[in-house]
PDB file of C-alpha atoms in Angstrom:
ATOM      1  CA  UNK A1420       0.000   0.000   0.000  1.00 90.00           C
ATOM      2  CA  UNK A1421       2.956   2.324   0.609  1.00 94.00           C
ATOM      3  CA  UNK A1422       4.280   1.706  -2.899  1.00 93.00           C
ATOM      4  CA  UNK A1423       0.901   2.437  -4.454  1.00 94.00           C
ATOM      5  CA  UNK A1424       0.583   5.591  -2.352  1.00 94.00           C
ATOM      6  CA  UNK A1425       4.054   6.715  -3.396  1.00 93.00           C
ATOM      7  CA  UNK A1426       3.379   5.976  -7.075  1.00 90.00           C
ATOM      8  CA  UNK A1427       0.151   7.995  -6.890  1.00 92.00           C
ATOM      9  CA  UNK A1428       2.008  10.891  -5.282  1.00 93.00           C
ATOM     10  CA  UNK A1429       4.766  10.653  -7.855  1.00 89.00           C
ATOM     11  CA  UNK A1430       2.196  10.846 -10.660  1.00 87.00           C
ATOM     12  CA  UNK A1431       0.725  13.911  -8.993  1.00 88.00           C
ATOM     13  CA  UNK A1432       3.882  15.752  -7.913  1.00 84.00           C
ATOM     14  CA  UNK A1433       6.270  14.512 -10.647  1.00 79.00           C
ATOM     15  CA  UNK A1434       9.312  14.502  -8.347  1.00 84.00           C
ATOM     16  CA  UNK A1435      10.640  12.431  -5.486  1.00 89.00           C
ATOM     17  CA  UNK A1436      12.185  15.157  -3.360  1.00 88.00           C
ATOM     18  CA  UNK A1437       8.897  16.882  -2.537  1.00 90.00           C
ATOM     19  CA  UNK A1438       7.197  13.710  -1.275  1.00 92.00           C
ATOM     20  CA  UNK A1439       7.511  13.325   2.482  1.00 93.00           C
ATOM     21  CA  UNK A1440       6.879  10.403   4.807  1.00 95.00           C
ATOM     22  CA  UNK A1441       3.837  12.319   6.009  1.00 95.00           C
ATOM     23  CA  UNK A1442       2.541  12.500   2.419  1.00 95.00           C
ATOM     24  CA  UNK A1443       3.070   8.764   1.857  1.00 95.00           C
ATOM     25  CA  UNK A1444       1.376   7.824   5.134  1.00 96.00           C
ATOM     26  CA  UNK A1445      -1.591  10.128   4.425  1.00 95.00           C
ATOM     27  CA  UNK A1446      -1.983   8.785   0.894  1.00 94.00           C
ATOM     28  CA  UNK A1447      -1.846   5.205   2.239  1.00 95.00           C
ATOM     29  CA  UNK A1448      -4.419   6.146   4.919  1.00 95.00           C
ATOM     30  CA  UNK A1449      -2.159   5.119   7.813  1.00 95.00           C
ATOM     31  CA  UNK A1450      -0.293   7.069  10.432  1.00 93.00           C
ATOM     32  CA  UNK A1451       3.416   7.795  10.266  1.00 93.00           C
ATOM     33  CA  UNK A1452       4.138   5.283  13.040  1.00 95.00           C
ATOM     34  CA  UNK A1453       2.879   2.537  10.727  1.00 95.00           C
ATOM     35  CA  UNK A1454       5.244   3.731   8.019  1.00 95.00           C
ATOM     36  CA  UNK A1455       8.153   3.721  10.482  1.00 96.00           C
ATOM     37  CA  UNK A1456       7.204   0.240  11.657  1.00 96.00           C
ATOM     38  CA  UNK A1457       8.072  -0.916   8.122  1.00 95.00           C
ATOM     39  CA  UNK A1458      10.840   1.485   7.076  1.00 95.00           C
ATOM     40  CA  UNK A1459      13.594   3.256   8.979  1.00 95.00           C
ATOM     41  CA  UNK A1460      13.133   6.438   6.955  1.00 94.00           C
ATOM     42  CA  UNK A1461      12.292   7.803   3.513  1.00 93.00           C
ATOM     43  CA  UNK A1462      15.641   6.603   2.151  1.00 92.00           C
ATOM     44  CA  UNK A1463      14.992   3.006   3.228  1.00 94.00           C
ATOM     45  CA  UNK A1464      11.566   3.223   1.618  1.00 95.00           C
ATOM     46  CA  UNK A1465      13.023   4.603  -1.629  1.00 93.00           C
ATOM     47  CA  UNK A1466      15.558   1.759  -1.812  1.00 93.00           C
ATOM     48  CA  UNK A1467      12.705  -0.718  -1.286  1.00 94.00           C
ATOM     49  CA  UNK A1468      10.563   1.062  -3.878  1.00 92.00           C
ATOM     50  CA  UNK A1469      13.324   0.971  -6.501  1.00 91.00           C
ATOM     51  CA  UNK A1470      14.074  -2.689  -5.807  1.00 92.00           C
ATOM     52  CA  UNK A1471      10.395  -3.547  -6.211  1.00 92.00           C
ATOM     53  CA  UNK A1472      10.123  -1.495  -9.389  1.00 90.00           C
ATOM     54  CA  UNK A1473      13.190  -3.164 -10.903  1.00 91.00           C
ATOM     55  CA  UNK A1474      12.016  -6.643  -9.821  1.00 91.00           C
ATOM     56  CA  UNK A1475       8.630  -6.009 -11.440  1.00 91.00           C
ATOM     57  CA  UNK A1476      10.276  -5.159 -14.761  1.00 92.00           C
ATOM     58  CA  UNK A1477      12.547  -8.213 -14.526  1.00 92.00           C
ATOM     59  CA  UNK A1478       9.570 -10.495 -13.748  1.00 92.00           C
ATOM     60  CA  UNK A1479       7.818  -9.214 -16.854  1.00 93.00           C
ATOM     61  CA  UNK A1480      10.826 -10.052 -19.008  1.00 94.00           C
ATOM     62  CA  UNK A1481      12.225 -13.198 -17.361  1.00 92.00           C
ATOM     63  CA  UNK A1482      10.302 -16.244 -16.122  1.00 83.00           C
ATOM     64  CA  UNK A1483      10.159 -16.748 -12.342  1.00 78.00           C
ATOM     65  CA  UNK A1484      12.296 -19.871 -12.618  1.00 83.00           C
ATOM     66  CA  UNK A1485      14.789 -18.276 -15.029  1.00 86.00           C
ATOM     67  CA  UNK A1486      18.238 -19.807 -14.810  1.00 85.00           C
ATOM     68  CA  UNK A1487      21.471 -18.758 -16.398  1.00 85.00           C
ATOM     69  CA  UNK A1488      21.372 -19.144 -20.160  1.00 85.00           C
ATOM     70  CA  UNK A1489      22.637 -16.990 -23.024  1.00 86.00           C
ATOM     71  CA  UNK A1490      19.068 -15.922 -23.830  1.00 89.00           C
ATOM     72  CA  UNK A1491      18.252 -14.998 -20.225  1.00 91.00           C
ATOM     73  CA  UNK A1492      21.549 -13.162 -19.845  1.00 91.00           C
ATOM     74  CA  UNK A1493      20.766 -11.143 -22.970  1.00 93.00           C
ATOM     75  CA  UNK A1494      17.311 -10.256 -21.635  1.00 94.00           C
ATOM     76  CA  UNK A1495      18.807  -9.293 -18.274  1.00 94.00           C
ATOM     77  CA  UNK A1496      21.498  -7.017 -19.717  1.00 94.00           C
ATOM     78  CA  UNK A1497      19.083  -5.432 -22.186  1.00 94.00           C
ATOM     79  CA  UNK A1498      16.569  -4.828 -19.370  1.00 94.00           C
ATOM     80  CA  UNK A1499      19.181  -3.126 -17.189  1.00 94.00           C
ATOM     81  CA  UNK A1500      20.228  -0.832 -20.053  1.00 91.00           C
ATOM     82  CA  UNK A1501      16.641   0.051 -20.960  1.00 91.00           C
ATOM     83  CA  UNK A1502      15.567   0.519 -17.350  1.00 90.00           C
ATOM     84  CA  UNK A1503      18.394   2.948 -16.590  1.00 88.00           C
ATOM     85  CA  UNK A1504      17.676   5.017 -19.693  1.00 84.00           C
ATOM     86  CA  UNK A1505      13.999   5.313 -18.709  1.00 84.00           C
ATOM     87  CA  UNK A1506      14.846   5.895 -15.057  1.00 83.00           C
ATOM     88  CA  UNK A1507      17.082   8.839 -15.929  1.00 79.00           C
ATOM     89  CA  UNK A1508      14.334  10.414 -18.076  1.00 75.00           C
ATOM     90  CA  UNK A1509      12.018  10.639 -15.062  1.00 76.00           C
ATOM     91  CA  UNK A1510      14.489  12.222 -12.637  1.00 80.00           C
ATOM     92  CA  UNK A1511      14.062  15.910 -11.988  1.00 83.00           C
ATOM     93  CA  UNK A1512      16.971  18.155 -10.947  1.00 85.00           C
ATOM     94  CA  UNK A1513      15.756  17.994  -7.330  1.00 85.00           C
ATOM     95  CA  UNK A1514      15.769  14.201  -7.431  1.00 86.00           C
ATOM     96  CA  UNK A1515      19.510  14.009  -8.140  1.00 85.00           C
ATOM     97  CA  UNK A1516      20.176  13.614  -4.402  1.00 87.00           C
ATOM     98  CA  UNK A1517      18.382  10.248  -4.511  1.00 88.00           C
ATOM     99  CA  UNK A1518      20.121   8.986  -7.629  1.00 88.00           C
ATOM    100  CA  UNK A1519      22.945   7.033  -5.893  1.00 89.00           C
ATOM    101  CA  UNK A1520      20.492   5.432  -3.469  1.00 88.00           C
ATOM    102  CA  UNK A1521      18.160   4.304  -6.253  1.00 87.00           C
ATOM    103  CA  UNK A1522      21.041   3.100  -8.438  1.00 90.00           C
ATOM    104  CA  UNK A1523      22.501   1.136  -5.530  1.00 91.00           C
ATOM    105  CA  UNK A1524      19.166  -0.617  -4.998  1.00 91.00           C
ATOM    106  CA  UNK A1525      19.128  -1.666  -8.650  1.00 91.00           C
ATOM    107  CA  UNK A1526      22.713  -2.941  -8.579  1.00 94.00           C
ATOM    108  CA  UNK A1527      22.019  -4.970  -5.425  1.00 94.00           C
ATOM    109  CA  UNK A1528      19.042  -6.626  -7.092  1.00 93.00           C
ATOM    110  CA  UNK A1529      21.117  -7.392 -10.172  1.00 94.00           C
ATOM    111  CA  UNK A1530      23.791  -8.916  -7.912  1.00 96.00           C
ATOM    112  CA  UNK A1531      21.158 -10.975  -6.075  1.00 93.00           C
ATOM    113  CA  UNK A1532      19.800 -12.402  -9.329  1.00 93.00           C
ATOM    114  CA  UNK A1533      23.251 -13.210 -10.742  1.00 92.00           C
ATOM    115  CA  UNK A1534      24.286 -14.874  -7.486  1.00 92.00           C
ATOM    116  CA  UNK A1535      21.094 -16.943  -7.576  1.00 91.00           C
ATOM    117  CA  UNK A1536      21.948 -18.033 -11.120  1.00 89.00           C
ATOM    118  CA  UNK A1537      25.505 -18.939 -10.128  1.00 88.00           C
ATOM    119  CA  UNK A1538      24.362 -20.870  -7.056  1.00 88.00           C
ATOM    120  CA  UNK A1539      21.957 -22.945  -9.125  1.00 85.00           C
ATOM    121  CA  UNK A1540      24.685 -23.777 -11.661  1.00 75.00           C
ATOM    122  CA  UNK A1541      27.011 -26.780 -11.765  1.00 66.00           C
ATOM    123  CA  UNK A1542      27.217 -28.773  -8.541  1.00 58.00           C
ATOM    124  CA  UNK A1543      30.962 -28.186  -8.248  1.00 50.00           C
ATOM    125  CA  UNK A1544      30.619 -24.425  -8.674  1.00 58.00           C
ATOM    126  CA  UNK A1545      33.151 -23.589  -6.005  1.00 70.00           C
ATOM    127  CA  UNK A1546      33.152 -21.874  -2.641  1.00 85.00           C
ATOM    128  CA  UNK A1547      30.473 -19.357  -1.715  1.00 88.00           C
ATOM    129  CA  UNK A1548      33.039 -16.543  -1.593  1.00 90.00           C
ATOM    130  CA  UNK A1549      33.993 -17.171  -5.227  1.00 88.00           C
ATOM    131  CA  UNK A1550      30.333 -17.207  -6.276  1.00 89.00           C
ATOM    132  CA  UNK A1551      29.749 -13.932  -4.455  1.00 92.00           C
ATOM    133  CA  UNK A1552      32.854 -12.314  -5.946  1.00 92.00           C
ATOM    134  CA  UNK A1553      31.873 -13.421  -9.451  1.00 89.00           C
ATOM    135  CA  UNK A1554      28.314 -12.129  -9.045  1.00 91.00           C
ATOM    136  CA  UNK A1555      29.634  -8.852  -7.643  1.00 94.00           C
ATOM    137  CA  UNK A1556      32.106  -8.226 -10.464  1.00 92.00           C
ATOM    138  CA  UNK A1557      29.673  -9.242 -13.203  1.00 92.00           C
ATOM    139  CA  UNK A1558      26.794  -7.231 -11.709  1.00 94.00           C
ATOM    140  CA  UNK A1559      28.941  -4.107 -11.461  1.00 94.00           C
ATOM    141  CA  UNK A1560      30.244  -4.661 -14.996  1.00 93.00           C
ATOM    142  CA  UNK A1561      26.728  -4.830 -16.387  1.00 94.00           C
ATOM    143  CA  UNK A1562      25.352  -2.087 -14.186  1.00 93.00           C
ATOM    144  CA  UNK A1563      28.321   0.248 -14.608  1.00 92.00           C
ATOM    145  CA  UNK A1564      28.197  -0.051 -18.385  1.00 91.00           C
ATOM    146  CA  UNK A1565      24.476   0.650 -18.450  1.00 91.00           C
ATOM    147  CA  UNK A1566      24.837   3.532 -16.000  1.00 90.00           C
ATOM    148  CA  UNK A1567      27.601   5.138 -18.031  1.00 88.00           C
ATOM    149  CA  UNK A1568      25.552   4.833 -21.206  1.00 87.00           C
ATOM    150  CA  UNK A1569      22.483   6.341 -19.525  1.00 85.00           C
ATOM    151  CA  UNK A1570      24.484   9.361 -18.340  1.00 83.00           C
ATOM    152  CA  UNK A1571      26.164  10.274 -21.612  1.00 81.00           C
ATOM    153  CA  UNK A1572      25.064  10.800 -25.178  1.00 72.00           C
ATOM    154  CA  UNK A1573      26.252   7.800 -27.144  1.00 73.00           C
ATOM    155  CA  UNK A1574      27.064   7.375 -30.788  1.00 75.00           C
ATOM    156  CA  UNK A1575      26.518   3.613 -30.511  1.00 80.00           C
ATOM    157  CA  UNK A1576      23.092   2.080 -30.287  1.00 85.00           C
ATOM    158  CA  UNK A1577      21.755   0.528 -27.138  1.00 85.00           C
ATOM    159  CA  UNK A1578      21.737  -2.861 -28.855  1.00 89.00           C
ATOM    160  CA  UNK A1579      25.414  -2.628 -29.835  1.00 89.00           C
ATOM    161  CA  UNK A1580      26.316  -1.746 -26.239  1.00 89.00           C
ATOM    162  CA  UNK A1581      24.259  -4.663 -24.941  1.00 91.00           C
ATOM    163  CA  UNK A1582      26.011  -6.999 -27.387  1.00 91.00           C
ATOM    164  CA  UNK A1583      29.447  -5.800 -26.260  1.00 90.00           C
ATOM    165  CA  UNK A1584      28.618  -6.218 -22.578  1.00 92.00           C
ATOM    166  CA  UNK A1585      27.166  -9.673 -23.249  1.00 92.00           C
ATOM    167  CA  UNK A1586      30.388 -10.674 -25.010  1.00 90.00           C
ATOM    168  CA  UNK A1587      32.567  -9.631 -22.059  1.00 89.00           C
ATOM    169  CA  UNK A1588      30.230 -11.125 -19.449  1.00 87.00           C
ATOM    170  CA  UNK A1589      29.869 -14.386 -21.351  1.00 84.00           C
ATOM    171  CA  UNK A1590      33.641 -14.787 -21.613  1.00 79.00           C
ATOM    172  CA  UNK A1591      34.046 -14.208 -17.874  1.00 71.00           C
ATOM    173  CA  UNK A1592      31.120 -16.390 -16.835  1.00 74.00           C
ATOM    174  CA  UNK A1593      32.212 -19.051 -19.313  1.00 69.00           C
ATOM    175  CA  UNK A1594      35.634 -19.129 -17.650  1.00 64.00           C
ATOM    176  CA  UNK A1595      33.916 -19.416 -14.275  1.00 64.00           C
ATOM    177  CA  UNK A1596      31.773 -22.366 -15.410  1.00 61.00           C
ATOM    178  CA  UNK A1597      34.800 -24.117 -16.946  1.00 62.00           C
ATOM    179  CA  UNK A1598      36.795 -23.685 -13.767  1.00 59.00           C
ATOM    180  CA  UNK A1599      33.860 -24.794 -11.629  1.00 55.00           C
ATOM    181  CA  UNK A1600      33.215 -27.948 -13.635  1.00 52.00           C
ATOM    182  CA  UNK A1601      36.755 -28.637 -14.876  1.00 52.00           C
TER     183      UNK A1601
END
């Protein structure tokens, strides 16, 4: 109900910075104490909101039981690139203060999904620390590339960027799978 209230307020106000906890609680028809029972503050709520928003988009594009495959990886990378481009279009100058928080929430969700894929891979996939390191590096590689593209005018198409990132990620994940099963 908080997410719906926030989305309604965002449609009305068109910026994040002017929406307060009081506004969200009023729109959700609860008191502020109820909001704080669920979230530490507005920043914690915004991270949750962005994670939910990103997960919703991913669920629309990838099946719930999606596992690592070249096709799913392509969809994932393409979705991250497209989502960041759209996300940036909706930010107002006053919302810039929330940009790192919202981006961090997206990267964490990307990491979580990649780690899930790695953990469900070959039985001899290696120690947990190696899985986590691989998911971290790959998630930041994908996310950082998409973030950079969303921030700057590019002469290359989105699809060519996605293809290049896929090539690098596939080489690195392929090496991981070979090492894990070799």
